[in-house]
Each structure stands twice: as C-alpha cells, then as structure tokens.
Amino acid sequence: MPRIACSTLHLTHRPLVDALEHIAALGFTAWELPIRGDGVWLGHVDPGQLLKDPAHRAMVHAAAARFPGLRCVGAGFEIAHDAPLARECEHFTAACALLRDLGASGIGIFLFDGQAVASSERHAALRSIAVAHGLELSVETHLGTATQDPA
C-alpha cells in the first residue's frame, strides 16, 4: 500500500511524540522530520544537539517507536547559510545517521540564494554523506534561488 507522508514541521510547537500522535490520528502512514539548527527555523531535531547530547537522539527514537505504524521517510535539513562547510558536514552526518537508523530514504537541503544547483563543493560534500548513509539527497525549491526556474 502506498504511504502518504506528513511533515511534522507545522507541529514543531509540540513535542515530537505529540506531533506523531496527531499525524497518526489524521491517517497518515509516514512522516518527515524537520532537522533545523542555528535558529533558522524551528525543527523537532537540532543537529548540533545530536552531536552533543545522546538523549536528543534517544528522544527521537523513543517517539518513533511509540508509533510502529508510521514510517519516517526523510527529513528537511537546514542550518545557517553562512555556516562553515566542515561544521555543516558534521551536523549533516549526524542527521543522516539518525535517518538511516529510523529507516528513512531521503534528506532534503535548502538551496541558498546565489548557489549553483549541482556543481558546488557544498552539494558534492552533502551528496557524498547522504549516499554513504543510504539516503537520496534532494534540494528544496524556493523563490529567489537557482531552483526557481531550473530550465
């Protein structure tokens, strides 16, 4: 049976377990996890906390385990656009490891203003990390970025 996923992004004002309960009650069979750092947008997971605090990772696993009928299909990942690439890669690696353990298949990143879609060092590095964790990398489309009019 095809899965229909719902992001928990609109429920980040609630604890993750409550957000998943709401999504399950709505009849969804899968979910997407917002992973946000540096205060760019509220998310259920802060990638910096994944690195510093094992309890943060355990909280995500515990919430997901409460809803065996829901599958995490992926995440949207974002930290500050001016973060050094080495730090972004470190945070992205922690996020990808979490997603792999949750059985997810993909992770999306934000394309910042003025960045090339596929040729940049950033995208090559993040794609390599995602692939190493068995994840498909996608790029979110936004007005004012290179993906606004990809043709």
GROMACS .gro file of C-alpha atoms in nm:
model
  151
    1MET     CA    1   0.000   0.000   0.000
    2PRO     CA    2   0.140   0.343  -0.089
    3ARG     CA    3   0.237   0.561   0.204
    4ILE     CA    4   0.126   0.919   0.243
    5ALA     CA    5   0.370   1.123   0.449
    6CYS     CA    6   0.317   1.438   0.651
    7SER     CA    7   0.595   1.660   0.781
    8THR     CA    8   0.599   1.746   1.150
    9LEU     CA    9   0.716   2.097   1.056
   10HIS     CA   10   0.375   2.252   1.121
   11LEU     CA   11   0.370   2.087   1.465
   12THR     CA   12   0.712   2.192   1.597
   13HIS     CA   13   0.543   2.385   1.878
   14ARG     CA   14   0.458   2.041   2.023
   15PRO     CA   15   0.690   1.765   2.145
   16LEU     CA   16   0.774   1.517   1.868
   17VAL     CA   17   0.574   1.236   2.027
   18ASP     CA   18   0.263   1.460   2.030
   19ALA     CA   19   0.323   1.562   1.669
   20LEU     CA   20   0.347   1.197   1.562
   21GLU     CA   21   0.032   1.113   1.754
   22HIS     CA   22  -0.150   1.392   1.568
   23ILE     CA   23  -0.018   1.276   1.230
   24ALA     CA   24  -0.122   0.917   1.302
   25ALA     CA   25  -0.468   1.033   1.410
   26LEU     CA   26  -0.506   1.213   1.078
   27GLY     CA   27  -0.449   0.883   0.897
   28PHE     CA   28  -0.101   0.938   0.761
   29THR     CA   29   0.126   0.636   0.737
   30ALA     CA   30   0.460   0.814   0.714
   31TRP     CA   31   0.627   1.128   0.837
   32GLU     CA   32   0.906   1.371   0.757
   33LEU     CA   33   1.131   1.509   1.030
   34PRO     CA   34   1.243   1.874   1.023
   35ILE     CA   35   1.608   1.896   1.130
   36ARG     CA   36   1.700   2.260   1.183
   37GLY     CA   37   1.990   2.427   1.358
   38ASP     CA   38   2.125   2.773   1.432
   39GLY     CA   39   1.775   2.910   1.489
   40VAL     CA   40   1.696   2.927   1.115
   41TRP     CA   41   1.356   2.767   1.169
   42LEU     CA   42   1.205   2.565   1.446
   43GLY     CA   43   1.253   2.191   1.399
   44HIS     CA   44   1.198   1.881   1.607
   45VAL     CA   45   1.567   1.797   1.592
   46ASP     CA   46   1.867   2.026   1.628
   47PRO     CA   47   2.168   1.869   1.452
   48GLY     CA   48   2.409   2.031   1.697
   49GLN     CA   49   2.222   1.862   1.982
   50LEU     CA   50   2.252   1.527   1.803
   51LEU     CA   51   2.629   1.567   1.829
   52LYS     CA   52   2.638   1.692   2.188
   53ASP     CA   53   2.360   1.507   2.365
   54PRO     CA   54   2.281   1.135   2.319
   55ALA     CA   55   1.947   1.199   2.493
   56HIS     CA   56   1.837   1.413   2.195
   57ARG     CA   57   1.885   1.119   1.958
   58ALA     CA   58   1.720   0.882   2.208
   59MET     CA   59   1.416   1.112   2.227
   60VAL     CA   60   1.363   1.081   1.851
   61HIS     CA   61   1.398   0.703   1.861
   62ALA     CA   62   1.158   0.677   2.158
   63ALA     CA   63   0.897   0.895   1.987
   64ALA     CA   64   0.922   0.696   1.663
   65ALA     CA   65   0.898   0.364   1.850
   66ARG     CA   66   0.564   0.469   2.001
   67PHE     CA   67   0.410   0.467   1.652
   68PRO     CA   68   0.518   0.150   1.469
   69GLY     CA   69   0.255   0.214   1.201
   70LEU     CA   70   0.429   0.538   1.100
   71ARG     CA   71   0.749   0.530   0.898
   72CYS     CA   72   0.997   0.815   0.885
   73VAL     CA   73   1.058   0.868   0.514
   74GLY     CA   74   1.305   1.152   0.536
   75ALA     CA   75   1.391   1.495   0.666
   76GLY     CA   76   1.439   1.853   0.568
   77PHE     CA   77   1.780   1.973   0.691
   78GLU     CA   78   1.889   2.332   0.734
   79ILE     CA   79   2.142   2.529   0.936
   80ALA     CA   80   2.268   2.886   0.894
   81HIS     CA   81   2.354   2.967   0.533
   82ASP     CA   82   2.692   3.106   0.638
   83ALA     CA   83   2.796   2.805   0.847
   84PRO     CA   84   3.142   2.673   0.760
   85LEU     CA   85   3.120   2.369   0.532
   86ALA     CA   86   3.309   2.150   0.781
   87ARG     CA   87   3.051   2.222   1.054
   88GLU     CA   88   2.760   2.174   0.815
   89CYS     CA   89   2.905   1.837   0.709
   90GLU     CA   90   2.948   1.732   1.072
   91HIS     CA   91   2.587   1.823   1.153
   92PHE     CA   92   2.461   1.669   0.828
   93THR     CA   93   2.644   1.343   0.905
   94ALA     CA   94   2.473   1.322   1.245
   95ALA     CA   95   2.136   1.388   1.081
   96CYS     CA   96   2.195   1.124   0.812
   97ALA     CA   97   2.299   0.866   1.071
   98LEU     CA   98   1.977   0.929   1.264
   99LEU     CA   99   1.767   0.900   0.948
  100ARG     CA  100   1.940   0.578   0.843
  101ASP     CA  101   1.862   0.429   1.184
  102LEU     CA  102   1.497   0.538   1.151
  103GLY     CA  103   1.471   0.364   0.813
  104ALA     CA  104   1.433   0.683   0.611
  105SER     CA  105   1.519   0.701   0.243
  106GLY     CA  106   1.591   1.069   0.182
  107ILE     CA  107   1.702   1.406   0.312
  108GLY     CA  108   1.636   1.747   0.162
  109ILE     CA  109   1.856   2.055   0.183
  110PHE     CA  110   1.788   2.422   0.123
  111LEU     CA  111   1.946   2.590  -0.176
  112PHE     CA  112   2.071   2.928  -0.060
  113ASP     CA  113   2.049   3.241  -0.274
  114GLY     CA  114   2.313   3.253  -0.543
  115GLN     CA  115   2.422   2.890  -0.510
  116ALA     CA  116   2.457   2.666  -0.811
  117VAL     CA  117   2.226   2.367  -0.809
  118ALA     CA  118   2.461   2.073  -0.856
  119SER     CA  119   2.815   2.191  -0.910
  120SER     CA  120   2.909   2.343  -0.578
  121GLU     CA  121   3.151   2.197  -0.326
  122ARG     CA  122   2.871   2.205  -0.066
  123HIS     CA  123   2.636   1.993  -0.270
  124ALA     CA  124   2.906   1.743  -0.362
  125ALA     CA  125   3.005   1.703   0.003
  126LEU     CA  126   2.647   1.667   0.129
  127ARG     CA  127   2.555   1.428  -0.153
  128SER     CA  128   2.852   1.208  -0.063
  129ILE     CA  129   2.746   1.196   0.303
  130ALA     CA  130   2.385   1.118   0.216
  131VAL     CA  131   2.485   0.837  -0.022
  132ALA     CA  132   2.720   0.690   0.241
  133HIS     CA  133   2.416   0.662   0.470
  134GLY     CA  134   2.192   0.512   0.201
  135LEU     CA  135   1.987   0.829   0.155
  136GLU     CA  136   1.871   1.014  -0.153
  137LEU     CA  137   1.958   1.386  -0.146
  138SER     CA  138   1.702   1.638  -0.268
  139VAL     CA  139   1.706   2.017  -0.291
  140GLU     CA  140   1.409   2.223  -0.177
  141THR     CA  141   1.280   2.469  -0.434
  142HIS     CA  142   1.231   2.830  -0.326
  143LEU     CA  143   1.166   3.161  -0.495
  144GLY     CA  144   1.482   3.364  -0.538
  145THR     CA  145   1.714   3.065  -0.567
  146ALA     CA  146   1.855   2.877  -0.866
  147THR     CA  147   1.569   2.625  -0.843
  148GLN     CA  148   1.304   2.894  -0.900
  149ASP     CA  149   1.340   2.841  -1.274
  150PRO     CA  150   1.557   2.534  -1.329
  151ALA     CA  151   1.511   2.542  -1.707
   0.00000   0.00000   0.00000
